[in-house]
Short mmCIF file of C-alpha atoms in Angstrom, two decimals:
data_model
loop_
_atom_site.label_atom_id
_atom_site.label_comp_id
_atom_site.label_asym_id
_atom_site.label_seq_id
_atom_site.Cartn_x
_atom_site.Cartn_y
_atom_site.Cartn_z
CA UNK T 1 129.11 117.87 99.80
CA UNK T 2 129.68 118.29 103.49
CA UNK T 3 132.76 116.80 105.21
CA UNK T 4 130.48 114.83 107.67
CA UNK T 5 128.68 113.49 104.87
CA UNK T 6 132.04 112.63 102.86
CA UNK T 7 133.54 110.90 105.87
CA UNK T 8 130.46 108.72 106.07
CA UNK T 9 130.72 107.52 102.68
CA UNK T 10 134.19 106.98 103.02
CA UNK T 11 133.61 104.81 105.98
CA UNK T 12 130.81 102.73 104.07
CA UNK T 13 133.62 102.18 101.47
CA UNK T 14 136.03 100.88 103.91
CA UNK T 15 133.29 98.43 105.32
CA UNK T 16 132.54 97.40 101.58
CA UNK T 17 136.52 96.22 101.67
CA UNK T 18 136.19 94.70 104.74
CA UNK T 19 133.29 92.51 103.77
CA UNK T 20 135.11 91.64 100.50
CA UNK T 21 137.87 90.15 102.84
CA UNK T 22 135.73 88.46 105.06
CA UNK T 23 133.69 86.83 102.31
CA UNK T 24 137.15 85.14 101.14
CA UNK T 25 137.77 83.73 104.74
CA UNK T 26 137.11 80.12 104.66
CA UNK T 27 135.83 80.32 108.51
CA UNK T 28 133.34 82.82 107.73
CA UNK T 29 132.39 80.70 104.17
CA UNK T 30 131.81 77.79 106.80
CA UNK T 31 129.25 79.88 108.69
CA UNK T 32 126.31 79.95 106.72
CA UNK T 33 124.34 82.62 108.91
CA UNK T 34 127.33 84.65 108.94
CA UNK T 35 128.14 84.15 105.36
CA UNK T 36 124.45 85.13 104.19
CA UNK T 37 124.61 88.32 106.57
CA UNK T 38 127.91 89.30 105.13
CA UNK T 39 126.95 88.76 101.49
CA UNK T 40 123.69 90.71 102.09
CA UNK T 41 125.43 93.67 103.41
CA UNK T 42 128.32 93.50 100.65
CA UNK T 43 125.41 93.66 98.10
CA UNK T 44 123.82 96.53 99.55
CA UNK T 45 127.04 98.42 99.50
CA UNK T 46 127.80 97.65 96.01
CA UNK T 47 126.14 100.36 94.42
CA UNK T 48 127.58 102.84 96.66
CA UNK T 49 131.29 101.43 95.58
CA UNK T 50 130.24 101.71 92.25
CA UNK T 51 129.21 105.30 92.55
CA UNK T 52 132.09 106.23 94.10
CA UNK T 53 134.34 104.88 91.42
CA UNK T 54 132.29 106.56 88.69
CA UNK T 55 132.90 110.00 90.69
CA UNK T 56 136.51 109.18 91.01
CA UNK T 57 136.80 108.98 87.24
CA UNK T 58 134.39 112.03 86.83
CA UNK T 59 137.13 114.14 88.78
CA UNK T 60 139.85 112.69 86.94
CA UNK T 61 137.99 113.61 83.50
CA UNK T 62 137.63 116.83 85.21
CA UNK T 63 141.11 117.54 86.10
CA UNK T 64 142.05 116.67 82.73
CA UNK T 65 139.68 119.09 80.94
CA UNK T 66 140.69 121.86 83.09
CA UNK T 67 144.33 121.40 82.31
CA UNK T 68 143.55 121.58 78.25
CA UNK T 69 141.74 125.09 79.10
CA UNK T 70 144.70 127.12 77.80
CA UNK T 71 145.24 124.85 74.75
CA UNK T 72 144.55 127.46 71.85
CA UNK T 73 143.13 124.39 69.71
CA UNK T 74 141.61 122.23 72.40
CA UNK T 75 140.44 125.32 74.87
CA UNK T 76 136.70 125.18 73.66
CA UNK T 77 136.05 121.58 73.48
CA UNK T 78 137.49 121.67 76.90
CA UNK T 79 135.04 123.97 78.28
CA UNK T 80 132.35 121.92 76.94
CA UNK T 81 133.79 118.74 78.98
CA UNK T 82 134.25 120.93 81.81
CA UNK T 83 130.53 121.67 81.67
CA UNK T 84 129.26 118.14 81.19
CA UNK T 85 131.58 116.79 83.68
CA UNK T 86 130.36 119.08 86.41
CA UNK T 87 126.77 118.41 85.58
CA UNK T 88 127.70 114.57 85.81
CA UNK T 89 129.61 115.01 89.24
CA UNK T 90 126.51 117.01 90.71
CA UNK T 91 124.15 114.18 89.79
CA UNK T 92 126.57 111.44 91.24
CA UNK T 93 126.78 113.42 94.38
CA UNK T 94 123.12 113.64 94.48
CA UNK T 95 123.19 109.80 94.11
CA UNK T 96 125.80 109.36 96.78
CA UNK T 97 123.83 111.25 99.24
CA UNK T 98 120.58 109.54 98.52
CA UNK T 99 122.72 106.36 99.31
CA UNK T 100 123.72 107.66 102.71
CA UNK T 101 120.06 107.78 103.85
CA UNK T 102 119.62 104.79 106.19
CA UNK T 103 117.52 102.00 104.34
CA UNK T 104 114.44 100.70 105.97
CA UNK T 105 114.64 96.73 106.06
CA UNK T 106 110.71 96.51 105.80
CA UNK T 107 110.51 98.87 102.71
CA UNK T 108 110.20 95.97 100.17
CA UNK T 109 107.64 94.26 101.75
CA UNK T 110 103.91 94.30 102.44
CA UNK T 111 101.66 96.25 104.88
CA UNK T 112 98.40 96.40 106.67
CA UNK T 113 96.07 99.51 105.77
CA UNK T 114 93.93 100.41 108.57
CA UNK T 115 91.44 103.00 107.84
CA UNK T 116 88.93 104.24 110.56
CA UNK T 117 86.04 106.97 110.55
CA UNK T 118 86.79 109.87 112.81
CA UNK T 119 84.79 112.83 113.45
CA UNK T 120 81.71 113.44 111.08
CA UNK T 121 79.55 110.45 111.72
CA UNK T 122 77.94 109.03 108.49
CA UNK T 123 80.06 111.30 106.06
CA UNK T 124 83.38 110.17 108.05
CA UNK T 125 82.32 106.58 107.33
CA UNK T 126 81.81 107.54 103.56
CA UNK T 127 85.25 109.24 103.29
CA UNK T 128 87.03 106.36 104.97
CA UNK T 129 85.44 104.36 101.87
CA UNK T 130 86.88 106.76 99.65
CA UNK T 131 90.03 106.29 100.97
CA UNK T 132 90.11 102.87 101.03
CA UNK T 133 89.19 102.89 97.03
CA UNK T 134 91.91 105.72 96.44
CA UNK T 135 94.73 103.29 97.89
CA UNK T 136 92.98 100.26 96.14
CA UNK T 137 93.31 102.19 92.72
CA UNK T 138 96.85 103.20 93.68
CA UNK T 139 97.57 99.56 94.12
CA UNK T 140 96.05 98.39 90.93
CA UNK T 141 98.54 100.96 89.09
CA UNK T 142 101.30 99.40 91.20
CA UNK T 143 100.18 95.93 90.32
CA UNK T 144 99.92 95.09 93.89
CA UNK T 145 97.86 92.53 95.46
CA UNK T 146 95.08 94.01 98.17
CA UNK T 147 92.69 91.65 100.41
CA UNK T 148 90.26 93.12 102.67
CA UNK T 149 90.81 91.22 106.17
CA UNK T 150 88.11 92.83 108.34
CA UNK T 151 85.27 95.48 107.65
CA UNK T 152 82.70 97.32 109.75
CA UNK T 153 80.45 98.92 107.10
CA UNK T 154 78.92 102.31 107.77
CA UNK T 155 74.90 102.77 107.84
CA UNK T 156 75.02 104.89 104.86
CA UNK T 157 78.05 103.58 102.95
CA UNK T 158 81.71 103.55 103.34
CA UNK T 159 83.04 102.18 106.87
CA UNK T 160 82.99 102.55 110.15
CA UNK T 161 86.75 100.59 110.06
CA UNK T 162 88.44 98.43 107.49
CA UNK T 163 91.50 96.88 107.31
CA UNK T 164 93.05 95.36 104.28
CA UNK T 165 96.63 93.64 103.44
CA UNK T 166 98.78 94.87 100.58
CA UNK T 167 101.08 93.19 99.28
CA UNK T 168 103.62 93.66 96.33
CA UNK T 169 107.36 94.94 96.21
CA UNK T 170 108.08 98.19 97.55
CA UNK T 171 104.60 98.57 98.88
CA UNK T 172 105.56 99.95 102.48
CA UNK T 173 108.25 102.24 100.97
CA UNK T 174 105.46 103.91 99.04
CA UNK T 175 102.60 104.19 101.32
CA UNK T 176 104.56 104.48 104.85
CA UNK T 177 103.92 108.14 105.05
CA UNK T 178 100.17 107.68 104.69
CA UNK T 179 99.90 107.36 108.54
CA UNK T 180 97.77 110.31 110.11
CA UNK T 181 94.46 112.21 110.02
CA UNK T 182 92.95 112.79 106.70
CA UNK T 183 90.48 115.44 106.46
CA UNK T 184 87.67 116.01 103.85
CA UNK T 185 85.62 119.13 102.99
CA UNK T 186 82.65 118.76 100.88
CA UNK T 187 78.64 118.99 100.53
CA UNK T 188 77.63 115.42 101.94
CA UNK T 189 74.95 113.81 99.69
CA UNK T 190 72.71 114.10 102.62
CA UNK T 191 73.06 117.83 103.20
CA UNK T 192 69.86 119.57 101.77
CA UNK T 193 71.23 122.83 102.41
CA UNK T 194 74.26 122.62 100.34
CA UNK T 195 76.64 123.25 103.44
CA UNK T 196 80.35 122.16 103.34
CA UNK T 197 81.00 119.81 106.13
CA UNK T 198 84.39 118.85 107.61
CA UNK T 199 84.93 115.16 108.35
CA UNK T 200 88.00 113.05 109.07
CA UNK T 201 89.16 109.39 109.07
CA UNK T 202 92.45 108.21 110.41
CA UNK T 203 94.85 105.90 108.59
CA UNK T 204 97.39 103.39 109.97
CA UNK T 205 99.98 101.72 107.77
CA UNK T 206 101.82 98.72 109.67
CA UNK T 207 104.45 96.77 107.90
CA UNK T 208 103.87 93.10 107.76
CA UNK T 209 106.41 91.58 110.06
CA UNK T 210 109.24 89.54 108.60
CA UNK T 211 109.62 85.92 109.75
CA UNK T 212 112.97 86.68 110.91
CA UNK T 213 111.72 89.05 113.58
CA UNK T 214 111.27 87.11 117.04
CA UNK T 215 107.70 88.14 118.44
CA UNK T 216 106.94 85.67 121.41
CA UNK T 217 103.11 85.84 122.61
CA UNK T 218 102.03 84.27 125.42
CA UNK T 219 98.53 82.31 124.70
CA UNK T 220 97.44 83.16 128.31
CA UNK T 221 97.67 86.90 127.23
CA UNK T 222 95.19 86.04 124.64
CA UNK T 223 91.35 86.37 124.52
CA UNK T 224 89.95 84.71 121.63
CA UNK T 225 86.33 85.39 120.80
CA UNK T 226 84.19 84.49 117.71
CA UNK T 227 81.32 85.96 115.88
CA UNK T 228 79.48 85.68 112.50
CA UNK T 229 81.25 87.62 109.27
CA UNK T 230 79.03 90.21 107.80
CA UNK T 231 79.16 91.91 104.52
CA UNK T 232 78.12 95.51 103.23
CA UNK T 233 75.02 96.59 105.02
CA UNK T 234 75.42 94.18 107.92
CA UNK T 235 74.01 90.82 106.38
CA UNK T 236 75.80 87.68 107.34
CA UNK T 237 77.62 86.09 104.55
CA UNK T 238 77.88 82.86 106.64
CA UNK T 239 75.87 81.00 109.26
CA UNK T 240 78.75 79.96 111.47
CA UNK T 241 80.57 81.70 114.02
CA UNK T 242 83.94 81.67 111.80
CA UNK T 243 85.16 85.29 112.26
CA UNK T 244 87.73 85.91 114.93
CA UNK T 245 88.65 88.60 117.23
CA UNK T 246 91.84 88.43 119.41
CA UNK T 247 92.45 90.84 122.14
CA UNK T 248 96.28 90.99 123.40
CA UNK T 249 95.88 91.85 127.13
CA UNK T 250 99.00 93.52 127.88
CA UNK T 251 99.27 95.80 124.91
CA UNK T 252 95.64 96.29 124.41
CA UNK T 253 95.71 95.51 120.68
CA UNK T 254 92.50 94.17 119.14
CA UNK T 255 92.84 92.14 115.89
CA UNK T 256 89.85 90.73 113.63
CA UNK T 257 89.63 88.44 110.59
CA UNK T 258 86.23 87.67 108.83
CA UNK T 259 87.06 86.94 105.24
CA UNK T 260 87.75 83.29 105.46
CA UNK T 261 85.08 80.45 105.69
CA UNK T 262 86.91 78.37 108.62
CA UNK T 263 88.06 79.80 112.22
CA UNK T 264 91.46 78.30 111.71
CA UNK T 265 92.09 80.41 108.77
CA UNK T 266 90.85 83.35 110.13
CA UNK T 267 92.86 83.04 113.54
CA UNK T 268 95.99 82.37 111.44
CA UNK T 269 95.37 85.88 109.67
CA UNK T 270 94.46 87.40 112.70
CA UNK T 271 97.51 86.38 114.64
CA UNK T 272 99.71 87.33 111.69
CA UNK T 273 98.54 90.83 112.14
CA UNK T 274 98.78 91.16 115.75
CA UNK T 275 102.52 89.90 115.34
CA UNK T 276 103.03 92.86 112.90
CA UNK T 277 101.50 95.37 115.05
CA UNK T 278 103.33 94.29 118.24
CA UNK T 279 106.57 94.70 116.09
CA UNK T 280 105.39 98.11 115.03
CA UNK T 281 104.56 99.27 118.47
CA UNK T 282 108.03 98.37 119.50
CA UNK T 283 109.40 99.82 116.75
CA UNK T 284 107.62 103.07 117.69
CA UNK T 285 108.59 103.02 121.24
CA UNK T 286 112.35 103.06 119.96
CA UNK T 287 111.69 105.94 117.75
CA UNK T 288 110.23 107.73 120.23
CA UNK T 289 112.77 107.41 122.73
CA UNK T 290 115.34 108.69 120.17
CA UNK T 291 113.58 110.87 118.27
CA UNK T 292 114.99 114.28 117.48
CA UNK T 293 112.88 117.79 116.96
CA UNK T 294 112.09 117.94 113.79
CA UNK T 295 110.58 120.73 111.30
CA UNK T 296 108.58 118.40 109.20
CA UNK T 297 108.25 115.12 110.89
CA UNK T 298 107.42 113.60 107.62
CA UNK T 299 108.36 110.11 108.76
CA UNK T 300 107.14 110.68 112.58
CA UNK T 301 104.14 107.92 112.09
CA UNK T 302 102.19 110.11 114.48
CA UNK T 303 98.55 108.83 113.81
CA UNK T 304 96.86 111.59 115.65
CA UNK T 305 98.45 114.28 113.65
CA UNK T 306 96.56 115.78 110.63
CA UNK T 307 98.47 115.31 107.79
CA UNK T 308 96.11 116.26 104.60
CA UNK T 309 92.93 117.73 103.53
CA UNK T 310 90.89 116.68 100.65
CA UNK T 311 89.08 120.05 99.60
CA UNK T 312 86.25 119.00 96.87
CA UNK T 313 84.81 122.34 96.12
CA UNK T 314 88.08 123.69 95.02
CA UNK T 315 89.51 120.39 93.49
CA UNK T 316 92.60 120.79 96.17
CA UNK T 317 94.44 118.24 97.97
CA UNK T 318 96.98 119.77 100.64
CA UNK T 319 99.59 117.90 102.54
CA UNK T 320 100.26 119.74 105.75
CA UNK T 321 103.76 118.48 106.54
CA UNK T 322 105.45 120.33 103.65
CA UNK T 323 105.25 123.66 102.98
CA UNK T 324 104.01 124.34 99.55
CA UNK T 325 102.60 120.99 98.74
CA UNK T 326 99.03 121.65 97.16
CA UNK T 327 97.86 119.88 94.06
CA UNK T 328 94.69 120.84 92.14
CA UNK T 329 94.02 117.53 90.75
CA UNK T 330 91.81 115.88 93.49
CA UNK T 331 89.67 113.91 91.06
CA UNK T 332 92.79 112.28 89.71
CA UNK T 333 94.13 111.67 93.16
CA UNK T 334 91.15 110.06 94.40
CA UNK T 335 91.75 107.62 91.34
CA UNK T 336 94.83 106.55 92.68
CA UNK T 337 97.10 109.15 90.99
CA UNK T 338 99.19 109.49 94.45
CA UNK T 339 102.86 109.34 93.02
CA UNK T 340 103.16 113.19 92.77
CA UNK T 341 102.29 113.24 96.96
CA UNK T 342 104.34 110.42 97.66
CA UNK T 343 107.43 111.28 95.98
CA UNK T 344 107.51 114.68 97.21
CA UNK T 345 107.11 113.19 100.78
CA UNK T 346 109.91 110.75 100.24
CA UNK T 347 112.24 113.71 99.16
CA UNK T 348 111.55 115.66 102.09
CA UNK T 349 112.17 112.59 104.54
CA UNK T 350 115.37 112.04 102.60
CA UNK T 351 116.47 116.00 103.33
CA UNK T 352 115.45 115.50 106.98
CA UNK T 353 117.74 112.37 107.01
CA UNK T 354 120.62 113.88 105.27
CA UNK T 355 120.57 116.89 107.57
CA UNK T 356 120.40 114.71 110.77
CA UNK T 357 123.43 112.92 109.34
CA UNK T 358 125.30 116.18 108.81
CA UNK T 359 124.94 117.30 112.33
CA UNK T 360 125.61 113.98 113.68
CA UNK T 361 122.35 113.07 115.43
CA UNK T 362 121.53 110.18 113.42
CA UNK T 363 122.36 107.00 115.27
#
């Protein structure tokens, strides 16, 4: 492990000891807010302290085994112990390095999934529908709840735009690298000559704003419109103007909700999503202001970036952010088998963050 990373681990261990002292302080115990914050931080650092203790024991075991190397009777046993302990130390070091990667407080929460048809006309809308189905299948595998909040169906199937809320433990952590342009190469059902077409759809992943995140919205900045909810193919699912569209003038953000029967319920849903989008926009601004030049930009969140190609004739799916990340398993991926892609992207992001920590650029 690089010395800079080792120093960061030691600093976190010292912070954990400091928190232990603070939690025993009667003044801190009497301040519920501060006590809760210290308790949360202490709990987050506990796994790191346990791993460091395991590492210290493993180093002591290694030293003891190395001391027995010259013993004629125990030398062979010592070599076996040395090999096993070195492997144990390597695993512990990998675990410690993973703990150094800054945790995103939003990782355990839910998200808004926004899919919009891009270039390609009707075929792009159909592909947007395919992507929604893929993510819904993945959500089913994870035991998450998915609720479509707004949808604009395509004329020949799929969606021009569809927005869903996904709730479940770790949902945002798993899907946060899906933002970007997804491209499909296939022969559309409407193509009589059998030619392969290229179409695209964009995906945006927006974390659900936590209640603790302060979001102030001036009612004067909002333009609220009502319209009739419509289902697939454009037919009205009710006869009243219960659907809500809210435009936030300062940011230009527009949100809709049309799945509830009452204007009030749809307005509540639309406002919740507007707050999430405002929080995310502010986070993106901060990230852009402090962004470092990265080779892979797995976690850049640039929605204009072409991130993935789905090639139907070859059954191939390629993620362009990671060299060599190509799977010849397209049918299963479209049925929700996304873990091989998601886990590789997570590993690449972790490697990027560790590289930034090592050169002192994180902060």
